[in-house]
Amino acid sequence: MTNDDLRLAERLAAAAGAAIRPYFRAACSHETKADASPVTEADRAAEAAMRQILAVERPNDGIIGEEFGAERADARRVWVLDPIDGTRSFMTGRPSFGTLIALLEEAQPVLGLIDQPIVGERWIGAVGQATRFNGAPARVRNCPDLGQAQLATTSPYLFSDAGLNSFEAVRMGVANTIVGGDCYNYALLSIGQLDLVIEEGLKLYDFAALVPVVAGAGGVMCDWQGQPLDQHSDGRVIALGDPTLLTQIVQMIGRA
Amino acid sequence: MTNDDLRLAERLAAAAGAAIRPYFRAACSHETKADASPVTEADRAAEAAMRQILAVERPNDGIIGEEFGAERADARRVWVLDPIDGTRSFMTGRPSFGTLIALLEEAQPVLGLIDQPIVGERWIGAVGQATRFNGAPARVRNCPDLGQAQLATTSPYLFSDAGLNSFEAVRMGVANTIVGGDCYNYALLSIGQLDLVIEEGLKLYDFAALVPVVAGAGGVMCDWQGQPLDQHSDGRVIALGDPTLLTQIVQMIGRA
């Protein structure tokens, strides 16, 4: 991973945003067929725009995208693309969805970018570097007491029954829980506005970009056993601003 | 209610936004004492700014505010102020909270304004007029089939047990449910991005401003029995983009 990769990721995000913006809040009728909904069209246009740049700039790197699948997925370097994380938010006109771009090297996320193209907010993280939010350093906040923590999750309806039990065990111990948000929750955690995000059912393209953003801001992102996230993770994730709480949270989840 | 009242409401929103913006994402430590948190400070500063203008411009009108209580609440005309609707969203750095301003005449909401001062979005509705979103006409969308509806609620954790049963009965019948959002859900409904919002536990200052916004865009806002909302409502509200679904929804809620 080089600074040139960081600059390329920003160009990918800019291209995705330009492809997405015309579709945001564009249709407000139920007439549109499901397989050609504005969100699907925006998703495809944005991923195609990013793939076009990668084909020219990084012809040997692999690509795993939400819309168009995998190419050279066994390459040493693989770009992971989720043009619109937060489909429901996009569909209902909320500017809290995000474009997610990650670079894996040997299956480990080494670069991550979260872009909100309507409001104009961008987070970028890379191994060994401080995460930046619109160019300025991003930093998690301390929260050594779980009882003071602000917890977020996109929706309680996205958990399995067993997963919901674990989530509820933690929720009972925090100060407040806020729902909704998608990738934006992890972005807010990286600037010290949230302390904890717990989710289940995430795909590689949902979480790969988040890991370097959270880690580069001083937080930790891992699975429900406290293990690092990689290509083979089961989609159950914890993001934590203050790593000192990790053991306690993993225990609460395990006992539930 | 006159056009002068509409212009005054916009001045109130501008003053509230100017008071609020410096506090948004300003603190990211847990050190701050609860009674002087940034959200409380922003709430108070914004309501004080609005009251100062009303004292000069409408000295005989009543005021009911979330932060500083009631003055002349029995006046024929009463301004209802909620400087920050969506306290949790504000606290966690989400630009989806809103400033709510309503004018009641003889206890009926005749003017309503929803302002999002970070992103710069404003909805204004008034009896007998088309709702406007950033100056352009706002319009709900048709949704004659509940199975196609996009439903929103701020949080399932805000319902009573009985209320949650009713909400779940409706949720099982819709296409999708999105959580989070506060007043922003009603604003999105008025521009045809959502079809239905169901909530419980709202205070007068939480819903008074929403009623003219939704009604002026062609929707309907009422309580869980389908009755109009006024100063004495029990805080259980339905907002519906397509009024043809109202009877069905009220029946589903009643049977649950």
Coordinates of C-alpha atoms in Angstrom, one line a residue:
Chain A
M1 CA 0.0 0.0 0.0
T2 CA 1.4 3.3 -1.1
N3 CA 0.4 7.0 -1.0
D4 CA -0.5 6.5 -4.6
D5 CA -3.1 3.9 -3.6
L6 CA -4.5 6.4 -1.2
R7 CA -4.8 9.0 -4.0
L8 CA -6.4 6.4 -6.2
A9 CA -8.9 5.5 -3.6
E10 CA -10.0 9.1 -3.4
R11 CA -10.4 9.2 -7.2
L12 CA -12.5 6.1 -7.0
A13 CA -14.7 7.7 -4.4
A14 CA -15.1 10.9 -6.4
A15 CA -16.1 8.8 -9.5
A16 CA -18.6 6.8 -7.4
G17 CA -20.1 9.9 -5.9
A18 CA -20.6 11.6 -9.3
A19 CA -22.3 8.4 -10.5
I20 CA -24.6 8.2 -7.4
R21 CA -25.7 11.8 -6.9
P22 CA -28.1 12.0 -9.8
Y23 CA -30.1 9.0 -8.5
F24 CA -30.5 10.3 -4.9
R25 CA -34.1 11.1 -4.2
A26 CA -34.6 11.1 -7.9
A27 CA -37.6 8.7 -8.0
C28 CA -40.5 8.9 -5.6
S29 CA -42.9 6.5 -7.2
H30 CA -43.5 2.9 -6.5
E31 CA -44.0 2.3 -10.3
T32 CA -40.4 1.4 -10.9
K33 CA -39.6 -2.3 -11.3
A34 CA -37.5 -3.8 -8.5
D35 CA -34.7 -4.8 -10.7
A36 CA -34.2 -1.3 -12.1
S37 CA -34.8 0.7 -8.9
P38 CA -32.8 3.9 -8.5
V39 CA -30.6 2.3 -5.9
T40 CA -29.7 -0.6 -8.1
E41 CA -29.0 1.8 -11.0
A42 CA -26.9 4.0 -8.8
D43 CA -25.1 1.0 -7.3
R44 CA -24.2 -0.4 -10.7
A45 CA -23.2 3.0 -12.2
A46 CA -20.9 3.7 -9.3
E47 CA -19.2 0.3 -9.3
A48 CA -18.8 0.4 -13.1
A49 CA -17.1 3.8 -12.8
M50 CA -14.7 2.5 -10.1
R51 CA -13.9 -0.7 -12.1
Q52 CA -13.2 1.4 -15.2
I53 CA -10.5 3.4 -13.3
L54 CA -9.0 0.2 -11.7
A55 CA -8.8 -1.5 -15.1
V56 CA -6.6 1.3 -16.3
E57 CA -4.6 2.1 -13.2
R58 CA -4.2 -1.3 -11.5
P59 CA -4.8 -4.0 -14.2
N60 CA -3.1 -6.7 -12.1
D61 CA -5.0 -6.1 -8.8
G62 CA -8.1 -8.2 -8.0
I63 CA -11.5 -6.7 -7.5
I64 CA -14.4 -7.9 -5.3
G65 CA -17.5 -5.8 -5.8
E66 CA -21.0 -6.0 -4.4
E67 CA -22.6 -5.6 -7.8
F68 CA -20.4 -7.3 -10.3
G69 CA -18.7 -10.0 -8.3
A70 CA -15.0 -11.0 -8.2
E71 CA -12.1 -10.7 -10.7
R72 CA -8.7 -12.1 -9.8
A73 CA -9.8 -12.5 -6.2
D74 CA -6.7 -14.5 -5.5
A75 CA -4.4 -11.6 -6.4
R76 CA -2.0 -10.4 -3.7
R77 CA -3.8 -7.0 -3.7
V78 CA -7.6 -6.9 -4.0
W79 CA -9.9 -3.9 -4.1
V80 CA -13.2 -4.4 -2.3
L81 CA -16.0 -2.1 -3.4
D82 CA -19.5 -1.4 -2.0
P83 CA -20.8 1.5 -4.0
I84 CA -23.8 2.0 -1.7
D85 CA -23.6 0.7 1.8
G86 CA -27.0 1.5 3.4
T87 CA -29.4 0.6 0.6
R88 CA -32.5 1.3 2.7
S89 CA -31.1 4.7 3.7
F90 CA -30.5 5.6 0.1
M91 CA -34.0 4.3 -0.9
T92 CA -35.6 6.5 1.7
G93 CA -33.7 9.6 1.0
R94 CA -31.4 9.7 4.0
P95 CA -27.9 11.1 3.3
S96 CA -26.3 8.6 5.7
F97 CA -25.4 5.8 3.2
G98 CA -21.8 5.5 2.1
T99 CA -19.5 4.3 -0.6
L100 CA -17.0 1.9 0.8
I101 CA -13.6 1.2 -0.8
A102 CA -11.0 -1.1 0.7
L103 CA -7.6 -2.5 -0.4
L104 CA -6.7 -5.9 0.9
E105 CA -3.1 -7.1 0.8
E106 CA -2.8 -10.8 1.4
A107 CA -6.4 -10.9 2.6
Q108 CA -5.8 -8.1 5.2
P109 CA -7.5 -4.7 4.9
V110 CA -4.7 -2.1 4.7
L111 CA -6.6 0.8 3.3
G112 CA -10.2 1.9 3.9
L113 CA -12.4 4.8 2.7
I114 CA -15.9 5.8 3.7
D115 CA -17.5 8.5 1.5
Q116 CA -20.8 10.2 1.9
P117 CA -21.3 11.9 -1.4
I118 CA -24.4 14.0 -0.6
V119 CA -23.2 15.8 2.5
G120 CA -19.6 15.7 1.3
E121 CA -17.9 13.8 4.1
R122 CA -15.0 11.4 3.6
W123 CA -13.0 9.2 6.0
I124 CA -9.8 7.5 4.9
G125 CA -7.7 5.2 6.9
A126 CA -4.5 3.2 6.2
V127 CA -2.3 0.9 8.1
G128 CA 0.4 2.8 10.0
Q129 CA -1.3 6.2 9.3
A130 CA -3.7 8.4 11.3
T131 CA -7.3 8.2 9.9
R132 CA -8.4 11.5 8.2
F133 CA -11.9 13.0 8.1
N134 CA -12.2 15.5 5.3
G135 CA -8.4 16.0 5.5
A136 CA -8.2 16.5 9.3
P137 CA -7.0 13.8 11.8
A138 CA -9.8 11.7 13.2
R139 CA -9.5 10.3 16.7
V140 CA -11.8 8.1 18.9
R141 CA -12.6 9.2 22.4
N142 CA -11.8 7.5 25.7
C143 CA -14.6 5.6 27.3
P144 CA -13.3 3.3 30.1
D145 CA -16.8 2.8 31.6
L146 CA -19.3 0.8 29.5
G147 CA -22.1 2.6 31.5
Q148 CA -21.1 5.8 29.7
A149 CA -21.0 4.3 26.3
Q150 CA -23.1 5.4 23.3
L151 CA -23.9 2.2 21.3
A152 CA -25.1 2.1 17.8
T153 CA -26.5 -0.6 15.4
T154 CA -28.2 -0.2 12.0
S155 CA -31.3 -2.2 13.0
P156 CA -32.2 -4.7 15.7
Y157 CA -34.2 -6.4 12.9
L158 CA -30.9 -7.4 11.2
F159 CA -29.8 -9.8 14.0
S160 CA -30.5 -13.5 14.2
D161 CA -32.3 -14.6 17.4
A162 CA -29.1 -15.7 19.0
G163 CA -27.3 -12.6 17.8
L164 CA -30.0 -10.4 19.2
N165 CA -29.6 -12.0 22.7
S166 CA -25.9 -11.1 22.6
F167 CA -26.6 -7.6 21.4
E168 CA -29.3 -7.1 24.1
A169 CA -26.9 -8.2 26.8
V170 CA -24.5 -5.4 25.9
R171 CA -27.3 -2.9 25.2
M172 CA -28.5 -3.2 28.8
G173 CA -25.1 -2.1 30.1
V174 CA -24.6 1.1 28.0
A175 CA -25.8 4.7 28.5
N176 CA -27.7 5.0 25.3
T177 CA -28.4 3.0 22.1
I178 CA -29.0 4.7 18.8
V179 CA -30.3 2.7 15.8
G180 CA -30.0 3.3 12.0
G181 CA -26.8 4.5 10.4
D182 CA -25.1 1.8 8.4
C183 CA -21.4 2.6 7.7
Y184 CA -21.9 6.1 9.0
N185 CA -21.8 4.7 12.6
Y186 CA -18.2 3.5 12.2
A187 CA -17.3 6.8 10.7
L188 CA -18.8 8.7 13.7
L189 CA -17.0 6.3 16.1
S190 CA -13.7 7.2 14.4
I191 CA -14.3 10.9 15.3
G192 CA -15.2 10.3 18.9
Q193 CA -19.0 10.7 18.6
L194 CA -19.9 7.1 19.3
D195 CA -18.2 4.5 21.5
L196 CA -19.4 1.2 20.2
V197 CA -21.0 -0.5 17.2
I198 CA -22.2 -4.1 17.2
E199 CA -23.6 -5.8 14.1
E200 CA -24.2 -9.1 12.5
G201 CA -24.5 -10.4 9.0
L202 CA -21.9 -8.1 7.4
K203 CA -20.3 -9.2 4.2
L204 CA -16.6 -8.6 3.4
Y205 CA -17.5 -5.5 1.3
D206 CA -19.5 -4.1 4.3
F207 CA -16.7 -4.3 6.8
A208 CA -13.3 -4.3 4.9
A209 CA -13.2 -0.5 4.5
L210 CA -14.2 0.2 8.1
V211 CA -11.3 -1.7 9.7
P212 CA -8.4 0.7 8.7
V213 CA -10.7 3.8 9.4
V214 CA -11.4 2.6 13.0
A215 CA -7.9 1.3 13.7
G216 CA -6.2 4.4 12.4
A217 CA -8.3 6.6 14.6
G218 CA -7.2 4.6 17.7
G219 CA -10.1 2.2 18.0
V220 CA -10.4 -1.5 17.4
M221 CA -12.5 -3.6 15.0
C222 CA -12.9 -7.3 15.4
D223 CA -15.3 -10.2 15.4
W224 CA -17.5 -11.2 18.4
Q225 CA -14.7 -13.4 19.8
G226 CA -12.3 -10.4 19.7
Q227 CA -10.4 -11.8 16.7
P228 CA -9.2 -9.6 13.8
L229 CA -11.5 -9.4 10.8
D230 CA -10.4 -10.9 7.5
Q231 CA -11.8 -12.4 4.3
H232 CA -13.1 -15.4 6.2
S233 CA -14.8 -13.6 9.1
D234 CA -18.4 -14.6 9.9
G235 CA -19.9 -11.2 9.6
R236 CA -20.4 -10.5 13.3
V237 CA -18.4 -7.4 14.1
I238 CA -17.6 -5.1 17.0
A239 CA -16.1 -1.6 16.6
L240 CA -14.9 0.0 19.8
G241 CA -13.5 3.5 20.3
D242 CA -11.8 2.6 23.6
P243 CA -10.0 -0.8 23.3
T244 CA -9.8 -1.2 27.1
L245 CA -13.5 -2.3 27.1
L246 CA -12.9 -5.1 24.6
T247 CA -12.5 -8.0 27.0
Q248 CA -15.6 -7.1 28.9
I249 CA -17.7 -6.8 25.8
V250 CA -16.5 -10.1 24.3
Q251 CA -17.3 -11.8 27.6
M252 CA -20.8 -10.3 27.7
I253 CA -21.5 -11.4 24.1
G254 CA -20.1 -14.9 24.9
R255 CA -22.2 -15.4 28.0
A256 CA -25.5 -14.3 26.4
Chain B
M1 CA -51.7 32.8 10.4
T2 CA -50.3 35.2 7.9
N3 CA -47.4 35.2 5.4
D4 CA -45.7 37.4 8.0
D5 CA -45.9 34.5 10.4
L6 CA -44.2 32.2 7.8
R7 CA -41.4 34.7 7.4
L8 CA -41.1 35.0 11.2
A9 CA -40.9 31.2 11.5
E10 CA -38.0 31.2 9.0
R11 CA -36.2 33.9 11.0
L12 CA -36.7 31.8 14.2
A13 CA -35.2 28.7 12.4
A14 CA -32.2 30.7 11.2
A15 CA -31.5 32.0 14.7
A16 CA -31.8 28.5 16.2
G17 CA -29.5 27.1 13.6
A18 CA -26.9 29.7 14.2
A19 CA -27.1 28.9 17.9
I20 CA -26.9 25.2 17.4
R21 CA -24.1 24.8 14.8
P22 CA -21.1 25.7 17.1
Y23 CA -22.1 22.8 19.4
F24 CA -22.5 20.1 16.8
R25 CA -19.7 17.5 17.2
A26 CA -17.9 20.1 19.4
A27 CA -17.2 17.8 22.3
C28 CA -16.1 14.3 22.0
S29 CA -15.2 13.5 25.6
H30 CA -17.3 11.9 28.4
E31 CA -15.9 14.4 30.9
T32 CA -18.7 16.9 30.5
K33 CA -21.3 16.8 33.2
A34 CA -24.7 15.7 32.1
D35 CA -26.5 19.0 33.0
A36 CA -24.1 21.0 30.8
S37 CA -23.7 18.6 27.9
P38 CA -23.3 20.2 24.4
V39 CA -26.8 19.1 23.5
T40 CA -28.3 20.8 26.5
E41 CA -26.3 23.9 25.9
A42 CA -27.3 24.0 22.2
D43 CA -30.9 23.3 23.1
R44 CA -31.0 26.2 25.6
A45 CA -29.1 28.6 23.4
A46 CA -31.4 27.9 20.4
E47 CA -34.6 28.3 22.4
A48 CA -33.4 31.5 24.0
A49 CA -32.6 32.9 20.6
M50 CA -36.1 32.1 19.3
R51 CA -37.8 33.4 22.5
Q52 CA -35.9 36.7 22.2
I53 CA -37.2 37.3 18.7
L54 CA -40.8 36.3 19.7
A55 CA -40.7 38.7 22.7
V56 CA -40.1 41.5 20.3
E57 CA -42.2 40.5 17.3
R58 CA -45.1 38.7 18.9
P59 CA -45.3 39.9 22.5
N60 CA -48.9 38.7 22.9
D61 CA -48.6 35.2 21.6
G62 CA -48.0 32.3 23.9
I63 CA -44.9 30.1 23.8
I64 CA -44.5 26.4 24.8
G65 CA -40.9 25.4 24.6
E66 CA -39.1 22.1 25.4
E67 CA -36.4 23.8 27.4
F68 CA -38.0 26.8 29.1
G69 CA -41.7 25.7 29.6
A70 CA -44.8 27.7 28.9
E71 CA -45.7 31.4 28.8
R72 CA -49.2 32.5 28.1
A73 CA -50.1 29.0 27.0
D74 CA -53.8 30.0 27.0
A75 CA -53.3 32.7 24.3
R76 CA -55.2 32.2 21.1
R77 CA -51.9 31.9 19.2
V78 CA -49.1 29.8 20.7
W79 CA -45.7 29.1 19.3
V80 CA -44.4 25.6 20.1
L81 CA -40.6 25.2 20.0
D82 CA -38.4 22.2 20.0
P83 CA -34.9 23.5 19.4
I84 CA -33.3 20.0 18.9
D85 CA -35.6 17.1 18.1
G86 CA -33.4 14.0 18.0
T87 CA -31.2 14.6 21.0
R88 CA -29.5 11.2 20.6
S89 CA -28.8 12.0 16.9
F90 CA -27.3 15.3 17.9
M91 CA -25.2 13.7 20.7
T92 CA -23.8 11.1 18.4
G93 CA -22.9 13.5 15.6
R94 CA -25.7 12.6 13.1
P95 CA -27.0 15.5 11.0
S96 CA -30.5 14.2 11.1
F97 CA -31.8 16.0 14.2
G98 CA -34.1 19.0 13.5
T99 CA -35.4 22.3 14.9
L100 CA -39.2 22.2 15.1
I101 CA -41.3 25.4 15.1
A102 CA -45.1 25.3 15.2
L103 CA -47.8 27.9 15.5
L104 CA -51.1 26.8 17.1
E105 CA -54.3 28.8 16.7
E106 CA -56.9 27.8 19.1
A107 CA -54.9 24.6 19.9
Q108 CA -54.7 23.5 16.2
P109 CA -51.3 23.5 14.4
V110 CA -51.6 25.9 11.5
L111 CA -47.9 26.4 10.7
G112 CA -45.0 24.0 11.0
L113 CA -41.3 24.2 10.2
I114 CA -38.6 21.5 10.2
D115 CA -35.1 22.7 9.9
Q116 CA -31.9 20.7 9.6
P117 CA -29.2 23.3 10.2
I118 CA -26.1 21.3 9.4
V119 CA -27.0 20.0 6.0
G120 CA -29.1 23.0 5.3
E121 CA -32.6 21.6 4.7
R122 CA -35.8 23.2 5.6
W123 CA -39.5 22.1 5.3
I124 CA -42.3 24.6 5.9
G125 CA -46.0 23.8 5.9
A126 CA -49.1 25.9 6.6
V127 CA -52.8 25.3 6.5
G128 CA -54.2 25.9 3.0
Q129 CA -50.7 26.1 1.4
A130 CA -48.4 23.6 -0.3
T131 CA -45.5 22.5 1.9
R132 CA -42.2 23.7 0.6
F133 CA -38.8 22.0 0.9
N134 CA -35.9 24.4 0.5
G135 CA -38.4 26.6 -1.4
A136 CA -39.7 24.0 -3.8
P137 CA -43.1 22.3 -3.5
A138 CA -43.0 19.1 -1.5
R139 CA -45.4 16.3 -2.4
V140 CA -46.0 12.8 -0.9
R141 CA -46.2 9.8 -3.2
N142 CA -49.0 7.4 -3.9
C143 CA -48.8 4.0 -2.1
P144 CA -52.2 2.3 -2.3
D145 CA -50.7 -1.1 -1.3
L146 CA -49.4 -1.4 2.2
G147 CA -47.1 -4.3 0.9
Q148 CA -45.1 -1.7 -1.1
A149 CA -44.8 0.8 1.8
Q150 CA -41.5 2.0 3.3
L151 CA -42.1 2.3 7.1
A152 CA -39.9 4.3 9.5
T153 CA -39.7 4.8 13.2
T154 CA -37.0 6.4 15.3
S155 CA -36.5 3.4 17.6
P156 CA -38.3 0.2 18.5
Y157 CA -36.9 0.8 22.0
L158 CA -39.2 3.9 22.4
F159 CA -42.4 1.9 22.4
S160 CA -44.4 0.6 25.4
D161 CA -45.0 -3.2 25.3
A162 CA -48.5 -2.7 24.0
G163 CA -47.4 0.0 21.6
L164 CA -44.7 -2.3 20.2
N165 CA -47.3 -5.0 19.5
S166 CA -49.3 -2.6 17.4
F167 CA -46.2 -1.4 15.6
E168 CA -45.1 -5.0 14.9
A169 CA -48.5 -5.8 13.4
V170 CA -48.0 -3.1 10.8
R171 CA -44.3 -3.8 10.3
M172 CA -45.1 -7.3 9.3
G173 CA -47.3 -6.0 6.4
V174 CA -44.9 -3.5 4.8
A175 CA -42.1 -3.9 2.2
N176 CA -39.3 -2.5 4.4
T177 CA -38.8 -0.8 7.8
I178 CA -36.1 1.7 8.5
V179 CA -35.2 2.8 12.0
G180 CA -33.6 6.0 13.3
G181 CA -34.5 9.4 12.0
D182 CA -36.6 11.5 14.5
C183 CA -38.4 14.4 12.8
Y184 CA -36.4 13.8 9.6
N185 CA -38.7 10.8 8.8
Y186 CA -41.7 13.0 8.6
A187 CA -39.8 15.5 6.4
L188 CA -38.8 12.6 4.0
L189 CA -42.4 11.4 3.9
S190 CA -43.5 14.9 2.8
I191 CA -41.1 14.6 -0.2
G192 CA -42.3 11.1 -1.2
Q193 CA -39.3 9.2 0.1
L194 CA -41.1 7.3 2.8
D195 CA -44.7 6.1 3.0
L196 CA -45.4 5.7 6.7
V197 CA -44.1 6.7 10.1
I198 CA -45.5 5.3 13.4
E199 CA -44.4 6.5 16.8
E200 CA -45.4 6.6 20.4
G201 CA -44.5 8.9 23.3
L202 CA -44.3 12.1 21.3
K203 CA -44.9 15.4 23.2
L204 CA -46.8 18.4 21.7
Y205 CA -43.5 20.0 20.8
D206 CA -42.4 16.8 19.0
F207 CA -45.4 16.6 16.7
A208 CA -47.1 20.0 16.4
A209 CA -44.7 21.2 13.6
L210 CA -44.9 18.0 11.7
V211 CA -48.7 18.1 11.1
P212 CA -48.8 21.1 8.7
V213 CA -45.7 19.9 6.9
V214 CA -47.3 16.4 6.2
A215 CA -50.8 17.7 5.5
G216 CA -49.6 20.4 3.1
A217 CA -47.7 17.8 1.1
G218 CA -50.9 15.7 0.6
G219 CA -50.4 13.3 3.5
V220 CA -52.2 12.8 6.8
M221 CA -51.1 12.9 10.3
C222 CA -53.3 11.6 13.1
D223 CA -53.3 9.6 16.3
W224 CA -53.6 5.8 16.4
Q225 CA -57.4 6.0 16.3
G226 CA -57.2 8.1 13.1
Q227 CA -58.2 11.3 15.0
P228 CA -56.6 14.7 14.4
L229 CA -53.6 15.6 16.6
D230 CA -54.0 18.5 19.0
Q231 CA -52.7 19.8 22.3
H232 CA -54.4 16.9 24.1
S233 CA -53.3 14.0 22.0
D234 CA -51.7 11.0 23.7
G235 CA -48.4 11.1 21.8
R236 CA -49.2 8.1 19.6
V237 CA -48.9 9.3 16.0
I238 CA -49.3 8.0 12.4
A239 CA -48.0 9.9 9.4
L240 CA -49.1 8.6 6.1
G241 CA -48.2 9.7 2.6
D242 CA -51.1 8.0 0.9
P243 CA -54.3 8.7 3.0
T244 CA -56.1 5.8 1.3
L245 CA -54.3 3.3 3.6
L246 CA -55.4 5.0 6.8
T247 CA -58.4 2.9 7.6
Q248 CA -56.4 -0.3 7.1
I249 CA -53.6 0.9 9.3
V250 CA -55.9 2.1 12.1
Q251 CA -57.6 -1.3 12.1
M252 CA -54.3 -3.2 12.2
I253 CA -53.2 -1.1 15.2
G254 CA -56.5 -1.5 16.9
R255 CA -56.6 -5.3 16.5
A256 CA -53.0 -5.9 17.8

